[in-house]
PDB file of C-alpha atoms in Angstrom:
ATOM      1  CA  VAL A  30      19.496   4.969 -16.157  1.00  0.00           C
ATOM      2  CA  ASN A  31      17.880   7.597 -18.335  1.00  0.00           C
ATOM      3  CA  TRP A  32      14.866   9.064 -16.487  1.00  0.00           C
ATOM      4  CA  SER A  33      14.002  11.644 -19.129  1.00  0.00           C
ATOM      5  CA  ILE A  34      10.465  11.667 -20.541  1.00  0.00           C
ATOM      6  CA  SER A  35      10.081   9.764 -23.764  1.00  0.00           C
ATOM      7  CA  HIS A  36       9.149  11.878 -26.773  1.00  0.00           C
ATOM      8  CA  LYS A  37       6.538   9.248 -27.615  1.00  0.00           C
ATOM      9  CA  ASP A  38       4.831   9.957 -24.308  1.00  0.00           C
ATOM     10  CA  LEU A  39       4.854  13.661 -25.039  1.00  0.00           C
ATOM     11  CA  GLU A  40       3.255  13.056 -28.426  1.00  0.00           C
ATOM     12  CA  ALA A  41       0.688  10.509 -27.242  1.00  0.00           C
ATOM     13  CA  GLN A  42      -3.013  11.300 -27.299  1.00  0.00           C
ATOM     14  CA  ILE A  43      -3.086  11.564 -23.511  1.00  0.00           C
ATOM     15  CA  SER A  44      -0.894  14.649 -23.540  1.00  0.00           C
ATOM     16  CA  ASN A  45      -1.644  17.368 -20.990  1.00  0.00           C
ATOM     17  CA  TYR A  46      -0.824  20.074 -23.500  1.00  0.00           C
ATOM     18  CA  ALA A  47      -3.461  21.218 -25.928  1.00  0.00           C
ATOM     19  CA  GLY A  48      -0.959  22.315 -28.570  1.00  0.00           C
ATOM     20  CA  VAL A  49       0.795  18.961 -28.952  1.00  0.00           C
ATOM     21  CA  ARG A  50       0.116  17.183 -32.217  1.00  0.00           C
ATOM     22  CA  HIS A  51      -1.358  13.730 -31.694  1.00  0.00           C
ATOM     23  CA  SER A  52       0.752  11.800 -34.157  1.00  0.00           C
ATOM     24  CA  SER A  53       1.514   8.764 -32.046  1.00  0.00           C
ATOM     25  CA  THR A  54      -0.638   5.769 -31.219  1.00  0.00           C
ATOM     26  CA  ARG A  55       1.725   4.194 -28.737  1.00  0.00           C
ATOM     27  CA  TYR A  56      -0.981   3.354 -26.173  1.00  0.00           C
ATOM     28  CA  TYR A  57      -4.215   3.851 -28.101  1.00  0.00           C
ATOM     29  CA  ARG A  58      -5.674   2.946 -31.439  1.00  0.00           C
ATOM     30  CA  ALA A  59      -5.832   5.587 -34.108  1.00  0.00           C
ATOM     31  CA  ASP A  60      -9.557   6.118 -33.467  1.00  0.00           C
ATOM     32  CA  LYS A  61      -9.135   6.324 -29.694  1.00  0.00           C
ATOM     33  CA  SER A  62      -9.123   9.671 -27.889  1.00  0.00           C
ATOM     34  CA  VAL A  63      -9.406  10.995 -24.366  1.00  0.00           C
ATOM     35  CA  THR A  64     -12.636  12.431 -22.968  1.00  0.00           C
ATOM     36  CA  CYS A  65     -12.789  15.596 -20.920  1.00  0.00           C
ATOM     37  CA  ARG A  66     -14.190  15.151 -17.423  1.00  0.00           C
ATOM     38  CA  ASN A  67     -15.456  18.720 -17.403  1.00  0.00           C
ATOM     39  CA  CYS A  68     -17.514  18.917 -20.607  1.00  0.00           C
ATOM     40  CA  HIS A  69     -17.550  15.181 -21.447  1.00  0.00           C
ATOM     41  CA  ARG A  70     -16.347  15.839 -24.990  1.00  0.00           C
ATOM     42  CA  PRO A  71     -13.479  13.946 -26.644  1.00  0.00           C
ATOM     43  CA  GLY A  72     -10.191  15.411 -27.753  1.00  0.00           C
ATOM     44  CA  HIS A  73      -8.779  17.126 -24.667  1.00  0.00           C
ATOM     45  CA  LEU A  74      -8.293  16.848 -20.935  1.00  0.00           C
ATOM     46  CA  SER A  75     -10.276  18.761 -18.326  1.00  0.00           C
ATOM     47  CA  LYS A  76      -7.295  20.992 -17.461  1.00  0.00           C
ATOM     48  CA  ASN A  77      -7.300  22.270 -21.067  1.00  0.00           C
ATOM     49  CA  CYS A  78     -11.082  22.517 -21.389  1.00  0.00           C
ATOM     50  CA  PRO A  79     -12.386  25.804 -22.854  1.00  0.00           C
ATOM     51  CA  THR A  80     -15.695  25.356 -21.020  1.00  0.00           C
ATOM     52  CA  PRO A  81     -15.909  27.028 -17.576  1.00  0.00           C
ATOM     53  CA  LYS A  82     -14.902  24.662 -14.818  1.00  0.00           C
ATOM     54  CA  LYS A  83     -17.695  22.871 -13.011  1.00  0.00           C
ATOM     55  CA  LEU A  84     -17.784  22.929  -9.245  1.00  0.00           C
ATOM     56  CA  PRO A  85     -16.657  19.607  -7.771  1.00  0.00           C
ATOM     57  CA  PRO A  86     -19.436  17.676  -6.039  1.00  0.00           C
ATOM     58  CA  CYS A  87     -19.744  17.634  -2.276  1.00  0.00           C
ATOM     59  CA  CYS A  88     -18.189  14.455  -0.896  1.00  0.00           C
ATOM     60  CA  LEU A  89     -21.023  14.067   1.648  1.00  0.00           C
ATOM     61  CA  CYS A  90     -24.182  14.506  -0.437  1.00  0.00           C
ATOM     62  CA  ALA A  91     -22.875  14.795  -4.045  1.00  0.00           C
ATOM     63  CA  GLY A  92     -24.510  18.203  -4.480  1.00  0.00           C
ATOM     64  CA  ARG A  93     -22.741  20.704  -6.748  1.00  0.00           C
ATOM     65  CA  ASP A  94     -23.905  23.947  -5.132  1.00  0.00           C
ATOM     66  CA  HIS A  95     -21.608  23.639  -2.116  1.00  0.00           C
ATOM     67  CA  LEU A  96     -18.613  21.783  -0.700  1.00  0.00           C
ATOM     68  CA  GLN A  97     -18.185  19.627   2.381  1.00  0.00           C
ATOM     69  CA  HIS A  98     -17.552  22.444   4.873  1.00  0.00           C
ATOM     70  CA  SER A  99     -20.948  24.041   4.150  1.00  0.00           C
ATOM     71  CA  CYS A 100     -22.939  20.866   3.500  1.00  0.00           C
ATOM     72  CA  PRO A 101     -26.272  20.655   5.349  1.00  0.00           C
ATOM     73  CA  ALA A 102     -25.597  16.926   5.777  1.00  0.00           C
ATOM     74  CA  ARG A 103     -22.336  17.441   7.670  1.00  0.00           C
ATOM     75  CA  PHE A 104     -22.090  15.797  11.075  1.00  0.00           C
ATOM     76  CA  CYS A 105     -20.060  16.168  14.233  1.00  0.00           C
ATOM     77  CA  LEU A 106     -17.517  13.524  15.235  1.00  0.00           C
ATOM     78  CA  ASN A 107     -17.821  14.604  18.857  1.00  0.00           C
ATOM     79  CA  CYS A 108     -21.565  14.277  19.505  1.00  0.00           C
ATOM     80  CA  CYS A 109     -22.423  12.336  16.302  1.00  0.00           C
ATOM     81  CA  LEU A 110     -25.255  14.719  15.427  1.00  0.00           C
ATOM     82  CA  PRO A 111     -25.753  16.340  12.003  1.00  0.00           C
ATOM     83  CA  GLY A 112     -25.650  20.028  11.177  1.00  0.00           C
ATOM     84  CA  HIS A 113     -22.262  21.079  12.542  1.00  0.00           C
ATOM     85  CA  TYR A 114     -18.623  20.094  12.901  1.00  0.00           C
ATOM     86  CA  PHE A 115     -16.439  19.206  15.867  1.00  0.00           C
ATOM     87  CA  ARG A 116     -15.057  22.735  16.226  1.00  0.00           C
ATOM     88  CA  GLU A 117     -18.608  24.129  16.490  1.00  0.00           C
ATOM     89  CA  CYS A 118     -19.914  21.542  18.948  1.00  0.00           C
ATOM     90  CA  LEU A 119     -21.359  22.758  22.247  1.00  0.00           C
ATOM     91  CA  GLU A 120     -20.258  19.634  24.097  1.00  0.00           C
ATOM     92  CA  ARG A 121     -16.832  19.235  25.611  1.00  0.00           C
ATOM     93  CA  ALA A 122     -14.345  17.148  23.638  1.00  0.00           C
ATOM     94  CA  TYR A 123     -14.917  13.410  23.846  1.00  0.00           C
ATOM     95  CA  TRP A 124     -11.597  12.787  25.612  1.00  0.00           C
ATOM     96  CA  ASN A 125     -12.899  14.899  28.520  1.00  0.00           C
ATOM     97  CA  LYS A 126     -16.220  13.075  28.795  1.00  0.00           C
ATOM     98  CA  HIS A 127     -16.948  10.606  31.567  1.00  0.00           C
ATOM     99  CA  CYS A 128     -19.969   8.322  31.716  1.00  0.00           C
ATOM    100  CA  ASN A 129     -21.629   8.004  35.113  1.00  0.00           C
ATOM    101  CA  ARG A 130     -23.444   4.897  33.924  1.00  0.00           C
ATOM    102  CA  CYS A 131     -20.600   2.543  32.954  1.00  0.00           C
ATOM    103  CA  ASP A 132     -17.775   4.612  34.514  1.00  0.00           C
ATOM    104  CA  MET A 133     -15.831   4.740  31.231  1.00  0.00           C
ATOM    105  CA  LYS A 134     -14.311   7.694  29.384  1.00  0.00           C
ATOM    106  CA  GLY A 135     -15.171   9.021  25.944  1.00  0.00           C
ATOM    107  CA  HIS A 136     -18.939   9.513  26.187  1.00  0.00           C
ATOM    108  CA  TYR A 137     -21.789  10.652  28.400  1.00  0.00           C
ATOM    109  CA  ALA A 138     -24.479   8.464  29.915  1.00  0.00           C
ATOM    110  CA  ASP A 139     -27.072   9.350  27.258  1.00  0.00           C
ATOM    111  CA  ALA A 140     -24.719   8.001  24.573  1.00  0.00           C
ATOM    112  CA  CYS A 141     -23.531   4.963  26.512  1.00  0.00           C
ATOM    113  CA  PRO A 142     -23.319   1.692  24.545  1.00  0.00           C
ATOM    114  CA  GLU A 143     -24.984   0.040  27.517  1.00  0.00           C
ATOM    115  CA  ILE A 144     -28.280   1.649  26.450  1.00  0.00           C
ATOM    116  CA  TRP A 145     -28.617  -0.714  23.498  1.00  0.00           C
ATOM    117  CA  ARG A 146     -26.704  -3.587  25.082  1.00  0.00           C
ATOM    118  CA  GLN A 147     -29.301  -3.852  27.837  1.00  0.00           C
ATOM    119  CA  TYR A 148     -31.797  -5.255  25.304  1.00  0.00           C
ATOM    120  CA  HIS A 149     -29.771  -8.438  24.752  1.00  0.00           C
ATOM    121  CA  LEU A 150     -32.443 -10.591  26.433  1.00  0.00           C
ATOM    122  CA  THR A 151     -35.540  -8.588  25.463  1.00  0.00           C
ATOM    123  CA  THR A 152     -37.447 -10.241  22.619  1.00  0.00           C
ATOM    124  CA  LYS A 153     -40.934  -8.738  22.942  1.00  0.00           C
ATOM    125  CA  PRO A 154     -42.535  -5.369  23.766  1.00  0.00           C
ATOM    126  CA  GLY A 155     -42.675  -4.396  27.394  1.00  0.00           C
ATOM    127  CA  PRO A 156     -40.172  -3.926  30.198  1.00  0.00           C
ATOM    128  CA  ILE A 157     -36.519  -4.656  29.534  1.00  0.00           C
ATOM    129  CA  GLN A 158     -35.592  -8.208  30.463  1.00  0.00           C
ATOM    130  CA  ALA A 159     -32.716  -8.045  32.924  1.00  0.00           C
ATOM    131  CA  ALA A 160     -30.116 -10.741  33.344  1.00  0.00           C
ATOM    132  CA  GLY A 161     -29.437 -12.536  36.582  1.00  0.00           C
ATOM    133  CA  SER A 162     -26.212 -12.347  38.538  1.00  0.00           C
ATOM    134  CA  PRO A 163     -23.169 -11.967  36.287  1.00  0.00           C
ATOM    135  CA  SER A 164     -21.390 -15.211  35.578  1.00  0.00           C
ATOM    136  CA  GLU A 165     -17.818 -15.700  36.664  1.00  0.00           C
ATOM    137  CA  ARG A 166     -15.179 -14.866  34.122  1.00  0.00           C
ATOM    138  CA  VAL A 167     -13.754 -17.829  32.274  1.00  0.00           C
ATOM    139  CA  VAL A 168     -10.051 -18.520  32.570  1.00  0.00           C
ATOM    140  CA  SER A 169      -9.397 -18.340  28.808  1.00  0.00           C
ATOM    141  CA  THR A 170      -9.920 -14.584  28.562  1.00  0.00           C
ATOM    142  CA  TYR A 171      -7.869 -12.693  25.983  1.00  0.00           C
ATOM    143  CA  CYS A 172      -7.428  -8.992  25.320  1.00  0.00           C
ATOM    144  CA  TYR A 173      -8.282  -7.655  21.852  1.00  0.00           C
ATOM    145  CA  ASN A 174      -5.847  -4.766  22.335  1.00  0.00           C
ATOM    146  CA  CYS A 175      -2.606  -6.498  23.368  1.00  0.00           C
ATOM    147  CA  SER A 176      -3.622 -10.150  22.658  1.00  0.00           C
ATOM    148  CA  ARG A 177      -2.491 -11.262  26.114  1.00  0.00           C
ATOM    149  CA  GLN A 178      -4.393 -13.618  28.355  1.00  0.00           C
ATOM    150  CA  GLY A 179      -6.015 -12.782  31.663  1.00  0.00           C
ATOM    151  CA  HIS A 180      -7.908  -9.548  31.017  1.00  0.00           C
ATOM    152  CA  LEU A 181     -10.363  -7.990  28.577  1.00  0.00           C
ATOM    153  CA  GLY A 182      -9.737  -5.188  26.130  1.00  0.00           C
ATOM    154  CA  TYR A 183     -11.440  -2.445  28.108  1.00  0.00           C
ATOM    155  CA  GLU A 184      -9.199  -3.247  31.111  1.00  0.00           C
ATOM    156  CA  CYS A 185      -5.962  -3.129  29.117  1.00  0.00           C
ATOM    157  CA  SER A 186      -3.317  -0.641  30.243  1.00  0.00           C
ATOM    158  CA  GLU A 187      -1.326  -0.853  27.014  1.00  0.00           C
ATOM    159  CA  LYS A 188      -1.477   1.881  24.401  1.00  0.00           C
ATOM    160  CA  ARG A 189      -4.585   1.670  22.260  1.00  0.00           C
ATOM    161  CA  MET A 190      -4.336   0.463  18.678  1.00  0.00           C
ATOM    162  CA  GLN A 191      -6.235   3.598  17.691  1.00  0.00           C
ATOM    163  CA  GLY A 192      -5.236   6.538  19.824  1.00  0.00           C
ATOM    164  CA  ASN A 193      -8.488   8.463  19.370  1.00  0.00           C
ATOM    165  CA  MET A 194     -10.694   5.592  20.523  1.00  0.00           C
ATOM    166  CA  PHE A 195     -11.816   4.910  24.072  1.00  0.00           C
ATOM    167  CA  PRO A 196     -12.753   1.387  25.177  1.00  0.00           C
ATOM    168  CA  THR A 197     -16.219   0.503  26.391  1.00  0.00           C
ATOM    169  CA  SER A 198     -17.240  -2.167  28.837  1.00  0.00           C
ATOM    170  CA  PRO A 199     -18.830  -5.272  27.271  1.00  0.00           C
ATOM    171  CA  PHE A 200     -21.037  -5.813  30.315  1.00  0.00           C
ATOM    172  CA  VAL A 201     -24.382  -4.334  31.337  1.00  0.00           C
ATOM    173  CA  TYR A 202     -24.310  -2.850  34.816  1.00  0.00           C
ATOM    174  CA  TYR A 203     -27.748  -1.241  34.863  1.00  0.00           C
ATOM    175  CA  TYR A 204     -31.094  -1.960  33.199  1.00  0.00           C
ATOM    176  CA  ASP A 205     -33.456   0.963  32.553  1.00  0.00           C
ATOM    177  CA  ASP A 206     -37.035   1.023  33.713  1.00  0.00           C
ATOM    178  CA  GLU A 207     -39.829   3.007  32.049  1.00  0.00           C
ATOM    179  CA  CYS A 208     -39.060   6.101  34.119  1.00  0.00           C
ATOM    180  CA  ASP A 209     -35.395   6.070  33.031  1.00  0.00           C
ATOM    181  CA  ILE A 210     -36.386   5.764  29.375  1.00  0.00           C
ATOM    182  CA  ARG A 211     -38.804   8.715  29.607  1.00  0.00           C
ATOM    183  CA  LYS A 212     -36.233  10.894  31.364  1.00  0.00           C
ATOM    184  CA  ARG A 213     -33.589  10.144  28.729  1.00  0.00           C
ATOM    185  CA  ALA A 214     -36.032  10.913  25.913  1.00  0.00           C
ATOM    186  CA  ASN A 215     -36.859  14.285  27.507  1.00  0.00           C
ATOM    187  CA  ARG A 216     -33.165  15.115  27.919  1.00  0.00           C
ATOM    188  CA  LEU A 217     -32.536  14.340  24.252  1.00  0.00           C
ATOM    189  CA  LYS A 218     -35.444  16.575  23.203  1.00  0.00           C
ATOM    190  CA  ARG A 219     -33.999  19.454  25.223  1.00  0.00           C
ATOM    191  CA  LYS A 220     -30.589  18.842  23.678  1.00  0.00           C
ATOM    192  CA  VAL A 221     -32.050  18.959  20.166  1.00  0.00           C
ATOM    193  CA  ALA A 222     -33.845  22.211  20.993  1.00  0.00           C
ATOM    194  CA  ASP A 223     -30.630  23.780  22.331  1.00  0.00           C
ATOM    195  CA  LEU A 224     -28.678  22.783  19.218  1.00  0.00           C
ATOM    196  CA  GLN A 225     -31.374  24.124  16.906  1.00  0.00           C
ATOM    197  CA  GLU A 226     -31.500  27.390  18.836  1.00  0.00           C
ATOM    198  CA  ALA A 227     -27.725  27.725  18.450  1.00  0.00           C
ATOM    199  CA  GLY A 228     -28.005  27.012  14.714  1.00  0.00           C
ATOM    200  CA  LEU A 229     -25.986  23.804  14.959  1.00  0.00           C
ATOM    201  CA  LEU A 230     -28.773  21.405  14.005  1.00  0.00           C
ATOM    202  CA  PRO A 231     -31.046  21.887  10.978  1.00  0.00           C
ATOM    203  CA  GLU A 232     -34.784  21.792  11.469  1.00  0.00           C
ATOM    204  CA  GLN A 233     -36.165  18.381  10.593  1.00  0.00           C
ATOM    205  CA  PRO A 234     -39.444  18.225   8.643  1.00  0.00           C
ATOM    206  CA  GLU A 235     -42.178  16.316  10.382  1.00  0.00           C
ATOM    207  CA  THR A 236     -42.672  12.830   9.004  1.00  0.00           C
ATOM    208  CA  PRO A 237     -46.307  12.164   8.069  1.00  0.00           C
ATOM    209  CA  LEU A 238     -47.857   9.252   9.903  1.00  0.00           C
TER     210      LEU A 238
END
């Protein structure tokens, strides 16, 4: 098999070399030409463009005055807050976190999925509607991690499908009262203030009412 480059490809209008004569129309019509992605003019590729190269857009916000690592919209995969990256985060790594609310690993109590799960029966403003005694587990229980019967995914001892993910319990063990909600809101305000003081969270403009 001859793997050498065809001379027709070298002479085609999509050539990467500015000095090649475009005498072939193997893939394109005679009036067809390439367009430069840098200056948006026909006749050459961006790698051969005489115009100064444009900065690539930021993949997070599409701005052209910076790249991803310095983007003001960057966010942390550890605490899920904007303004900084994982390596700059003040919190310990998520694999060392332990929730004292649901007793699971991977997060703290103020970021526990149980916070939003506890509203599963609440349909109107006011106190959170708590469920009664938990129902007994049905026999036909299957694990989403290993697909075996008899246990749920968060109880599975097999290796996780995604190694960087920690399971969470699907049940609600505690329902907040008004005092709990106020305390959590105050803790989050203090956390925001600490991050802003450390320069890891941009100041947010006040939203007009």
